[in-house]
PDB file of C-alpha atoms in Angstrom:
ATOM      1  CA  MET M   1     -60.270  55.788  68.426  1.00 69.00           C
ATOM      2  CA  SER M   2     -60.049  52.348  69.998  1.00 82.00           C
ATOM      3  CA  VAL M   3     -61.583  51.035  73.236  1.00 90.00           C
ATOM      4  CA  GLY M   4     -60.899  47.913  75.230  1.00 95.00           C
ATOM      5  CA  TRP M   5     -64.509  47.031  76.028  1.00 97.00           C
ATOM      6  CA  LEU M   6     -67.913  47.825  74.562  1.00 97.00           C
ATOM      7  CA  VAL M   7     -70.919  46.993  76.753  1.00 98.00           C
ATOM      8  CA  THR M   8     -74.360  47.003  75.127  1.00 97.00           C
ATOM      9  CA  GLY M   9     -77.500  47.263  77.234  1.00 96.00           C
ATOM     10  CA  ALA M  10     -75.258  49.081  79.696  1.00 95.00           C
ATOM     11  CA  HIS M  11     -78.053  50.675  81.720  1.00 94.00           C
ATOM     12  CA  GLY M  12     -79.900  47.438  82.409  1.00 93.00           C
ATOM     13  CA  GLN M  13     -79.786  45.069  85.354  1.00 93.00           C
ATOM     14  CA  LEU M  14     -76.636  43.180  84.346  1.00 96.00           C
ATOM     15  CA  GLY M  15     -75.091  45.844  82.119  1.00 96.00           C
ATOM     16  CA  SER M  16     -74.858  48.401  84.901  1.00 95.00           C
ATOM     17  CA  ASP M  17     -73.107  45.910  87.197  1.00 96.00           C
ATOM     18  CA  LEU M  18     -70.785  44.893  84.390  1.00 96.00           C
ATOM     19  CA  VAL M  19     -69.713  48.497  83.880  1.00 96.00           C
ATOM     20  CA  ARG M  20     -69.001  48.724  87.620  1.00 95.00           C
ATOM     21  CA  ALA M  21     -66.999  45.481  87.482  1.00 96.00           C
ATOM     22  CA  LEU M  22     -64.899  47.029  84.701  1.00 95.00           C
ATOM     23  CA  ASP M  23     -64.088  50.112  86.758  1.00 88.00           C
ATOM     24  CA  GLY M  24     -60.692  51.372  85.695  1.00 80.00           C
ATOM     25  CA  ALA M  25     -60.800  49.606  82.329  1.00 86.00           C
ATOM     26  CA  ASP M  26     -61.223  51.336  78.985  1.00 94.00           C
ATOM     27  CA  VAL M  27     -65.000  50.939  78.580  1.00 95.00           C
ATOM     28  CA  LEU M  28     -67.616  52.352  76.237  1.00 95.00           C
ATOM     29  CA  ALA M  29     -70.999  51.745  77.923  1.00 96.00           C
ATOM     30  CA  LEU M  30     -74.022  52.152  75.648  1.00 96.00           C
ATOM     31  CA  GLY M  31     -77.678  51.677  76.507  1.00 95.00           C
ATOM     32  CA  HIS M  32     -80.502  51.263  74.012  1.00 91.00           C
ATOM     33  CA  ALA M  33     -80.838  55.024  73.544  1.00 93.00           C
ATOM     34  CA  GLU M  34     -77.194  55.213  72.451  1.00 95.00           C
ATOM     35  CA  LEU M  35     -77.056  51.982  70.431  1.00 96.00           C
ATOM     36  CA  ASP M  36     -79.917  49.965  68.969  1.00 96.00           C
ATOM     37  CA  VAL M  37     -78.339  46.546  68.454  1.00 96.00           C
ATOM     38  CA  THR M  38     -80.996  45.679  65.856  1.00 96.00           C
ATOM     39  CA  ASN M  39     -79.854  48.531  63.590  1.00 96.00           C
ATOM     40  CA  PRO M  40     -76.963  47.326  61.402  1.00 96.00           C
ATOM     41  CA  ASP M  41     -75.972  50.855  60.378  1.00 96.00           C
ATOM     42  CA  GLU M  42     -75.762  52.087  63.976  1.00 96.00           C
ATOM     43  CA  VAL M  43     -73.804  49.042  65.058  1.00 97.00           C
ATOM     44  CA  ALA M  44     -71.405  49.260  62.124  1.00 96.00           C
ATOM     45  CA  THR M  45     -70.735  52.939  62.784  1.00 96.00           C
ATOM     46  CA  VAL M  46     -69.990  52.413  66.462  1.00 96.00           C
ATOM     47  CA  MET M  47     -67.844  49.358  65.869  1.00 96.00           C
ATOM     48  CA  VAL M  48     -65.766  50.911  63.104  1.00 95.00           C
ATOM     49  CA  GLU M  49     -65.274  54.171  64.995  1.00 95.00           C
ATOM     50  CA  THR M  50     -64.343  52.558  68.337  1.00 96.00           C
ATOM     51  CA  ARG M  51     -62.841  49.173  67.305  1.00 96.00           C
ATOM     52  CA  PRO M  52     -63.383  47.454  70.673  1.00 97.00           C
ATOM     53  CA  LYS M  53     -61.344  44.415  71.585  1.00 97.00           C
ATOM     54  CA  ILE M  54     -64.157  42.808  73.600  1.00 98.00           C
ATOM     55  CA  VAL M  55     -67.909  43.332  73.196  1.00 98.00           C
ATOM     56  CA  VAL M  56     -70.271  42.154  75.937  1.00 98.00           C
ATOM     57  CA  ASN M  57     -73.894  42.028  74.831  1.00 98.00           C
ATOM     58  CA  THR M  58     -76.259  42.386  77.774  1.00 97.00           C
ATOM     59  CA  ALA M  59     -79.018  43.982  75.693  1.00 96.00           C
ATOM     60  CA  GLY M  60     -82.101  41.828  75.685  1.00 94.00           C
ATOM     61  CA  TYR M  61     -85.884  41.594  75.493  1.00 93.00           C
ATOM     62  CA  THR M  62     -86.669  39.992  78.862  1.00 92.00           C
ATOM     63  CA  ALA M  63     -90.462  40.348  79.116  1.00 92.00           C
ATOM     64  CA  VAL M  64     -91.119  36.608  79.064  1.00 94.00           C
ATOM     65  CA  ASP M  65     -94.910  36.801  79.177  1.00 93.00           C
ATOM     66  CA  ALA M  66     -95.192  39.712  76.733  1.00 95.00           C
ATOM     67  CA  ALA M  67     -93.100  37.804  74.193  1.00 95.00           C
ATOM     68  CA  GLU M  68     -95.919  35.276  73.821  1.00 95.00           C
ATOM     69  CA  THR M  69     -98.109  37.911  72.185  1.00 93.00           C
ATOM     70  CA  ALA M  70     -95.281  39.987  70.656  1.00 90.00           C
ATOM     71  CA  PRO M  71     -92.740  37.417  69.437  1.00 93.00           C
ATOM     72  CA  ASP M  72     -91.394  39.710  66.721  1.00 95.00           C
ATOM     73  CA  GLY M  73     -90.160  42.182  69.303  1.00 94.00           C
ATOM     74  CA  ALA M  74     -88.342  39.449  71.196  1.00 95.00           C
ATOM     75  CA  LEU M  75     -86.809  38.059  67.994  1.00 96.00           C
ATOM     76  CA  ALA M  76     -85.571  41.467  66.907  1.00 96.00           C
ATOM     77  CA  VAL M  77     -83.626  42.153  70.103  1.00 96.00           C
ATOM     78  CA  ASN M  78     -82.710  38.615  71.170  1.00 97.00           C
ATOM     79  CA  ALA M  79     -81.970  37.032  67.788  1.00 97.00           C
ATOM     80  CA  GLU M  80     -81.378  39.630  65.090  1.00 97.00           C
ATOM     81  CA  GLY M  81     -79.431  41.977  67.377  1.00 97.00           C
ATOM     82  CA  PRO M  82     -76.838  39.394  68.438  1.00 98.00           C
ATOM     83  CA  GLY M  83     -76.375  38.413  64.801  1.00 97.00           C
ATOM     84  CA  VAL M  84     -75.733  42.025  63.855  1.00 98.00           C
ATOM     85  CA  LEU M  85     -73.225  42.422  66.680  1.00 98.00           C
ATOM     86  CA  ALA M  86     -71.455  39.177  65.832  1.00 98.00           C
ATOM     87  CA  ALA M  87     -71.052  40.170  62.187  1.00 97.00           C
ATOM     88  CA  ALA M  88     -69.667  43.560  63.228  1.00 97.00           C
ATOM     89  CA  CYS M  89     -67.245  41.879  65.642  1.00 97.00           C
ATOM     90  CA  GLU M  90     -65.987  39.772  62.741  1.00 97.00           C
ATOM     91  CA  TRP M  91     -65.285  42.950  60.739  1.00 95.00           C
ATOM     92  CA  VAL M  92     -63.211  44.602  63.466  1.00 96.00           C
ATOM     93  CA  ASP M  93     -61.660  41.433  64.959  1.00 96.00           C
ATOM     94  CA  ALA M  94     -63.401  41.714  68.340  1.00 97.00           C
ATOM     95  CA  VAL M  95     -64.406  38.966  70.764  1.00 98.00           C
ATOM     96  CA  LEU M  96     -68.110  38.791  71.605  1.00 98.00           C
ATOM     97  CA  VAL M  97     -69.486  37.715  74.984  1.00 98.00           C
ATOM     98  CA  HIS M  98     -73.212  37.113  74.546  1.00 98.00           C
ATOM     99  CA  LEU M  99     -75.707  36.417  77.351  1.00 98.00           C
ATOM    100  CA  SER M 100     -78.303  33.688  77.026  1.00 98.00           C
ATOM    101  CA  THR M 101     -80.686  31.866  79.336  1.00 98.00           C
ATOM    102  CA  ASP M 102     -81.931  28.644  80.895  1.00 97.00           C
ATOM    103  CA  TYR M 103     -85.143  29.145  78.893  1.00 97.00           C
ATOM    104  CA  VAL M 104     -83.484  27.505  75.876  1.00 98.00           C
ATOM    105  CA  PHE M 105     -84.218  24.200  77.693  1.00 98.00           C
ATOM    106  CA  ASP M 106     -87.595  22.570  78.300  1.00 96.00           C
ATOM    107  CA  GLY M 107     -87.194  22.161  82.061  1.00 95.00           C
ATOM    108  CA  ASP M 108     -87.839  18.412  82.055  1.00 96.00           C
ATOM    109  CA  ALA M 109     -84.379  17.435  83.349  1.00 96.00           C
ATOM    110  CA  THR M 110     -83.640  16.137  86.837  1.00 95.00           C
ATOM    111  CA  ASP M 111     -79.884  16.790  86.729  1.00 97.00           C
ATOM    112  CA  PRO M 112     -78.147  20.082  85.878  1.00 98.00           C
ATOM    113  CA  TYR M 113     -78.119  20.852  82.169  1.00 98.00           C
ATOM    114  CA  GLU M 114     -74.704  20.529  80.505  1.00 98.00           C
ATOM    115  CA  VAL M 115     -73.741  22.989  77.774  1.00 98.00           C
ATOM    116  CA  ASP M 116     -74.186  20.325  75.092  1.00 97.00           C
ATOM    117  CA  ALA M 117     -77.684  19.297  76.220  1.00 97.00           C
ATOM    118  CA  GLU M 118     -80.210  19.537  73.409  1.00 97.00           C
ATOM    119  CA  PRO M 119     -82.064  22.873  73.562  1.00 97.00           C
ATOM    120  CA  GLU M 120     -85.838  22.690  73.370  1.00 97.00           C
ATOM    121  CA  PRO M 121     -87.365  26.063  74.234  1.00 96.00           C
ATOM    122  CA  LEU M 122     -91.077  26.054  74.990  1.00 95.00           C
ATOM    123  CA  THR M 123     -91.674  29.820  74.972  1.00 96.00           C
ATOM    124  CA  ALA M 124     -91.361  32.624  72.445  1.00 97.00           C
ATOM    125  CA  TYR M 125     -88.730  34.186  74.696  1.00 97.00           C
ATOM    126  CA  GLY M 126     -86.715  30.960  74.835  1.00 97.00           C
ATOM    127  CA  ARG M 127     -86.933  30.484  71.084  1.00 97.00           C
ATOM    128  CA  SER M 128     -85.708  34.026  70.509  1.00 98.00           C
ATOM    129  CA  LYS M 129     -82.741  33.487  72.837  1.00 98.00           C
ATOM    130  CA  LEU M 130     -81.812  30.206  71.155  1.00 98.00           C
ATOM    131  CA  ALA M 131     -81.982  31.918  67.770  1.00 98.00           C
ATOM    132  CA  GLY M 132     -79.616  34.571  69.125  1.00 98.00           C
ATOM    133  CA  GLU M 133     -77.132  31.912  70.211  1.00 98.00           C
ATOM    134  CA  GLN M 134     -77.275  30.339  66.767  1.00 98.00           C
ATOM    135  CA  ALA M 135     -76.804  33.698  65.042  1.00 98.00           C
ATOM    136  CA  VAL M 136     -73.674  34.397  67.089  1.00 98.00           C
ATOM    137  CA  ARG M 137     -72.191  30.962  66.397  1.00 98.00           C
ATOM    138  CA  SER M 138     -72.865  31.289  62.671  1.00 97.00           C
ATOM    139  CA  ALA M 139     -71.301  34.724  62.289  1.00 97.00           C
ATOM    140  CA  LEU M 140     -68.286  34.674  64.603  1.00 97.00           C
ATOM    141  CA  ALA M 141     -65.778  32.059  65.722  1.00 97.00           C
ATOM    142  CA  GLU M 142     -64.330  34.164  68.557  1.00 98.00           C
ATOM    143  CA  HIS M 143     -67.340  34.204  70.840  1.00 98.00           C
ATOM    144  CA  TYR M 144     -68.530  33.169  74.282  1.00 98.00           C
ATOM    145  CA  VAL M 145     -72.207  32.339  74.724  1.00 98.00           C
ATOM    146  CA  VAL M 146     -72.946  32.412  78.454  1.00 98.00           C
ATOM    147  CA  ARG M 147     -76.225  31.023  79.736  1.00 98.00           C
ATOM    148  CA  THR M 148     -77.399  32.145  83.157  1.00 98.00           C
ATOM    149  CA  ALA M 149     -80.612  31.918  85.174  1.00 97.00           C
ATOM    150  CA  TRP M 150     -82.780  33.580  87.823  1.00 98.00           C
ATOM    151  CA  LEU M 151     -80.820  36.826  87.710  1.00 97.00           C
ATOM    152  CA  TYR M 152     -81.427  39.580  90.244  1.00 97.00           C
ATOM    153  CA  GLY M 153     -79.717  42.902  90.930  1.00 96.00           C
ATOM    154  CA  THR M 154     -80.429  46.382  92.217  1.00 93.00           C
ATOM    155  CA  ASN M 155     -81.612  47.754  88.855  1.00 89.00           C
ATOM    156  CA  GLY M 156     -84.913  46.981  87.189  1.00 86.00           C
ATOM    157  CA  THR M 157     -87.637  44.560  88.206  1.00 90.00           C
ATOM    158  CA  ASN M 158     -86.701  41.127  89.502  1.00 95.00           C
ATOM    159  CA  PHE M 159     -88.014  38.502  91.898  1.00 97.00           C
ATOM    160  CA  VAL M 160     -85.868  39.441  94.890  1.00 97.00           C
ATOM    161  CA  ARG M 161     -86.788  43.121  94.736  1.00 96.00           C
ATOM    162  CA  THR M 162     -90.446  42.230  94.227  1.00 96.00           C
ATOM    163  CA  VAL M 163     -90.477  39.960  97.288  1.00 97.00           C
ATOM    164  CA  ALA M 164     -88.753  42.657  99.352  1.00 97.00           C
ATOM    165  CA  ARG M 165     -91.496  45.101  98.362  1.00 96.00           C
ATOM    166  CA  LEU M 166     -94.342  42.667  98.989  1.00 97.00           C
ATOM    167  CA  GLU M 167     -92.988  41.860 102.450  1.00 96.00           C
ATOM    168  CA  ARG M 168     -93.945  45.433 103.414  1.00 95.00           C
ATOM    169  CA  GLU M 169     -97.305  45.319 101.682  1.00 96.00           C
ATOM    170  CA  GLN M 170     -98.773  41.877 102.383  1.00 96.00           C
ATOM    171  CA  GLU M 171     -99.058  39.701 105.459  1.00 96.00           C
ATOM    172  CA  ARG M 172     -98.795  36.469 103.469  1.00 96.00           C
ATOM    173  CA  LEU M 173     -97.425  35.543 100.053  1.00 96.00           C
ATOM    174  CA  ASP M 174     -98.153  32.479  97.925  1.00 97.00           C
ATOM    175  CA  VAL M 175     -95.042  31.472  95.968  1.00 97.00           C
ATOM    176  CA  VAL M 176     -94.561  28.499  93.651  1.00 97.00           C
ATOM    177  CA  ASP M 177     -92.545  25.641  95.104  1.00 97.00           C
ATOM    178  CA  ASP M 178     -92.347  23.340  92.064  1.00 96.00           C
ATOM    179  CA  GLN M 179     -89.875  25.308  89.915  1.00 97.00           C
ATOM    180  CA  THR M 180     -86.189  24.821  90.701  1.00 98.00           C
ATOM    181  CA  GLY M 181     -83.244  26.970  89.656  1.00 98.00           C
ATOM    182  CA  SER M 182     -80.116  28.800  90.768  1.00 98.00           C
ATOM    183  CA  PRO M 183     -80.644  32.423  91.885  1.00 98.00           C
ATOM    184  CA  THR M 184     -77.792  34.526  90.509  1.00 98.00           C
ATOM    185  CA  TRP M 185     -76.579  37.866  91.901  1.00 98.00           C
ATOM    186  CA  ALA M 186     -75.865  40.210  88.981  1.00 98.00           C
ATOM    187  CA  PRO M 187     -72.588  41.644  90.395  1.00 97.00           C
ATOM    188  CA  ASP M 188     -71.250  38.086  90.801  1.00 98.00           C
ATOM    189  CA  LEU M 189     -72.146  37.266  87.204  1.00 98.00           C
ATOM    190  CA  ALA M 190     -70.616  40.523  85.979  1.00 98.00           C
ATOM    191  CA  LYS M 191     -67.282  39.717  87.640  1.00 97.00           C
ATOM    192  CA  ALA M 192     -67.396  36.197  86.201  1.00 98.00           C
ATOM    193  CA  LEU M 193     -67.973  37.537  82.668  1.00 98.00           C
ATOM    194  CA  VAL M 194     -64.973  39.825  82.988  1.00 97.00           C
ATOM    195  CA  ALA M 195     -62.871  36.897  84.212  1.00 97.00           C
ATOM    196  CA  LEU M 196     -64.039  34.743  81.285  1.00 98.00           C
ATOM    197  CA  ALA M 197     -63.256  37.386  78.679  1.00 97.00           C
ATOM    198  CA  ARG M 198     -59.779  37.896  80.112  1.00 95.00           C
ATOM    199  CA  SER M 199     -59.014  34.222  80.672  1.00 96.00           C
ATOM    200  CA  GLY M 200     -58.126  32.962  77.243  1.00 93.00           C
ATOM    201  CA  ALA M 201     -60.565  30.073  77.806  1.00 97.00           C
ATOM    202  CA  PRO M 202     -61.634  28.175  74.687  1.00 97.00           C
ATOM    203  CA  TYR M 203     -64.363  29.927  72.731  1.00 98.00           C
ATOM    204  CA  GLY M 204     -67.809  28.377  72.930  1.00 98.00           C
ATOM    205  CA  THR M 205     -70.772  27.995  75.275  1.00 98.00           C
ATOM    206  CA  TYR M 206     -70.632  28.183  79.065  1.00 98.00           C
ATOM    207  CA  HIS M 207     -73.093  28.086  81.948  1.00 98.00           C
ATOM    208  CA  CYS M 208     -72.634  30.550  84.787  1.00 98.00           C
ATOM    209  CA  THR M 209     -74.892  30.896  87.830  1.00 98.00           C
ATOM    210  CA  ASN M 210     -74.406  31.045  91.561  1.00 98.00           C
ATOM    211  CA  GLY M 211     -73.989  27.543  92.952  1.00 98.00           C
ATOM    212  CA  GLY M 212     -76.649  25.243  94.310  1.00 98.00           C
ATOM    213  CA  SER M 213     -80.374  25.432  93.723  1.00 98.00           C
ATOM    214  CA  THR M 214     -83.704  26.196  95.344  1.00 98.00           C
ATOM    215  CA  THR M 215     -87.310  26.868  94.414  1.00 98.00           C
ATOM    216  CA  TRP M 216     -88.939  30.267  94.053  1.00 98.00           C
ATOM    217  CA  CYS M 217     -90.590  29.593  97.402  1.00 98.00           C
ATOM    218  CA  GLY M 218     -87.221  28.765  98.959  1.00 98.00           C
ATOM    219  CA  LEU M 219     -85.733  31.949  97.538  1.00 98.00           C
ATOM    220  CA  ALA M 220     -88.644  34.048  98.817  1.00 98.00           C
ATOM    221  CA  ARG M 221     -88.244  32.610 102.305  1.00 98.00           C
ATOM    222  CA  ALA M 222     -84.506  33.349 102.180  1.00 98.00           C
ATOM    223  CA  VAL M 223     -85.263  36.955 101.204  1.00 98.00           C
ATOM    224  CA  PHE M 224     -87.608  37.229 104.200  1.00 98.00           C
ATOM    225  CA  GLU M 225     -84.821  35.921 106.420  1.00 98.00           C
ATOM    226  CA  GLU M 226     -82.477  38.625 105.117  1.00 98.00           C
ATOM    227  CA  LEU M 227     -85.162  41.215 105.821  1.00 97.00           C
ATOM    228  CA  GLY M 228     -85.609  39.956 109.382  1.00 97.00           C
ATOM    229  CA  ALA M 229     -89.144  38.855 108.551  1.00 97.00           C
ATOM    230  CA  ASP M 230     -90.831  35.561 109.415  1.00 98.00           C
ATOM    231  CA  PRO M 231     -90.322  33.156 106.461  1.00 98.00           C
ATOM    232  CA  SER M 232     -93.431  31.194 107.515  1.00 97.00           C
ATOM    233  CA  ARG M 233     -95.425  34.087 106.014  1.00 98.00           C
ATOM    234  CA  ILE M 234     -94.494  32.546 102.644  1.00 97.00           C
ATOM    235  CA  ARG M 235     -96.910  29.787 101.658  1.00 97.00           C
ATOM    236  CA  ALA M 236     -95.916  27.190  99.059  1.00 98.00           C
ATOM    237  CA  CYS M 237     -98.164  26.753  96.049  1.00 97.00           C
ATOM    238  CA  SER M 238     -97.931  25.056  92.660  1.00 96.00           C
ATOM    239  CA  THR M 239     -97.374  26.506  89.204  1.00 94.00           C
ATOM    240  CA  ASP M 240    -100.958  25.558  88.334  1.00 93.00           C
ATOM    241  CA  ASP M 241    -102.168  27.857  91.107  1.00 92.00           C
ATOM    242  CA  VAL M 242    -100.681  30.935  89.398  1.00 89.00           C
ATOM    243  CA  PRO M 243    -101.107  30.539  85.626  1.00 87.00           C
ATOM    244  CA  ARG M 244     -98.971  32.796  83.449  1.00 88.00           C
ATOM    245  CA  PRO M 245     -99.049  33.452  79.672  1.00 90.00           C
ATOM    246  CA  ALA M 246     -95.617  31.868  79.195  1.00 90.00           C
ATOM    247  CA  PHE M 247     -94.572  28.401  80.313  1.00 89.00           C
ATOM    248  CA  ARG M 248     -92.066  28.306  83.192  1.00 92.00           C
ATOM    249  CA  PRO M 249     -89.463  25.511  83.215  1.00 93.00           C
ATOM    250  CA  ALA M 250     -89.828  23.184  86.196  1.00 96.00           C
ATOM    251  CA  TYR M 251     -86.065  22.661  86.372  1.00 97.00           C
ATOM    252  CA  SER M 252     -83.575  25.340  85.338  1.00 95.00           C
ATOM    253  CA  VAL M 253     -80.334  24.279  87.021  1.00 98.00           C
ATOM    254  CA  LEU M 254     -77.304  24.719  84.752  1.00 98.00           C
ATOM    255  CA  SER M 255     -74.127  22.669  85.170  1.00 98.00           C
ATOM    256  CA  ASP M 256     -70.882  24.626  85.496  1.00 97.00           C
ATOM    257  CA  ALA M 257     -68.738  21.633  84.449  1.00 97.00           C
ATOM    258  CA  SER M 258     -67.451  23.370  81.303  1.00 95.00           C
ATOM    259  CA  TRP M 259     -66.718  26.517  83.316  1.00 97.00           C
ATOM    260  CA  ARG M 260     -64.606  24.551  85.774  1.00 97.00           C
ATOM    261  CA  ALA M 261     -62.948  22.561  83.000  1.00 97.00           C
ATOM    262  CA  ALA M 262     -61.745  25.828  81.473  1.00 97.00           C
ATOM    263  CA  GLY M 263     -59.982  26.644  84.748  1.00 96.00           C
ATOM    264  CA  LEU M 264     -62.416  29.389  85.689  1.00 97.00           C
ATOM    265  CA  PRO M 265     -63.250  29.869  89.388  1.00 95.00           C
ATOM    266  CA  PRO M 266     -66.719  28.544  90.294  1.00 95.00           C
ATOM    267  CA  MET M 267     -69.342  30.965  91.524  1.00 97.00           C
ATOM    268  CA  ARG M 268     -70.177  30.990  95.236  1.00 98.00           C
ATOM    269  CA  GLY M 269     -73.399  29.412  96.443  1.00 98.00           C
ATOM    270  CA  TRP M 270     -76.675  31.236  95.891  1.00 98.00           C
ATOM    271  CA  ARG M 271     -77.470  31.542  99.613  1.00 98.00           C
ATOM    272  CA  GLU M 272     -74.093  33.076 100.412  1.00 98.00           C
ATOM    273  CA  ALA M 273     -74.502  35.449  97.483  1.00 98.00           C
ATOM    274  CA  LEU M 274     -77.987  36.516  98.635  1.00 98.00           C
ATOM    275  CA  ALA M 275     -76.693  37.286 102.130  1.00 98.00           C
ATOM    276  CA  ALA M 276     -73.847  39.323 100.638  1.00 98.00           C
ATOM    277  CA  ALA M 277     -76.274  41.136  98.339  1.00 98.00           C
ATOM    278  CA  PHE M 278     -78.360  42.343 101.277  1.00 97.00           C
ATOM    279  CA  ALA M 279     -75.283  43.132 103.365  1.00 97.00           C
ATOM    280  CA  GLU M 280     -73.724  45.208 100.615  1.00 95.00           C
ATOM    281  CA  GLN M 281     -76.708  46.672  98.748  1.00 94.00           C
ATOM    282  CA  GLY M 282     -79.722  45.973 100.943  1.00 94.00           C
ATOM    283  CA  ASP M 283     -81.115  49.502 100.726  1.00 94.00           C
ATOM    284  CA  ALA M 284     -81.189  49.317  96.933  1.00 94.00           C
ATOM    285  CA  LEU M 285     -82.790  45.864  96.954  1.00 95.00           C
ATOM    286  CA  ARG M 286     -85.494  47.120  99.338  1.00 93.00           C
ATOM    287  CA  ARG M 287     -86.160  50.262  97.311  1.00 88.00           C
ATOM    288  CA  PRO M 288     -89.597  50.279  95.623  1.00 81.00           C
TER     289      PRO M 288
END
């Protein structure tokens, strides 16, 4: 048996959209229940039996705050798992597309981070994701590490869906206005990953988000606009006003210069993508 694509974490926020983007392709879609990426025996069995040409790893431990008190869990999924997958890809001559994050940076920049900027993660989650990148690079030459940021989709918990729910429940919302990033619509990212894997672009590290940037407050107000609600109900506050267990980067904008240099089409702007998200899948985004 041989398959064209293997998607891990296939039932998650990005994985489910990736499987949809691959509609019509030869895809084996496995969630955690079907494949534990931290188990070398399970991974080896699946890889040898199916011999995929391209593996896209969307499995991940994404509970940023919980990782501060349970770093071993984050390391297992975000660092050890990618290393296991990369080694298995080497055995069967498969290309690995591995997802990483803006949290590998410290957030102190004032210009978009280039792919060769020095990582300096300040959270357990960020350290686990950086370790995963390093494990992939060490084990497999034929890889793409793709960093993204501020991802939202119709599956799972994310900021956009949370704001849509709170609009119904609260008259006013306080949202931080001193953290800047690029909101990224999961179906857009999924299509971009497919394009990258099929492109023949040089192996290495890429950044991929929707274009432009805003703050969490700006994004919340844009969500209210899409809902037909009054954006003035969103009040700006500072990060210090809403302390969290894990540090949040003040600046998370990722440069797509390497993406463009590889001849890959740039992602549309975040505001256009948000409008399209509500136009196409608004009911799902509003669903509790």
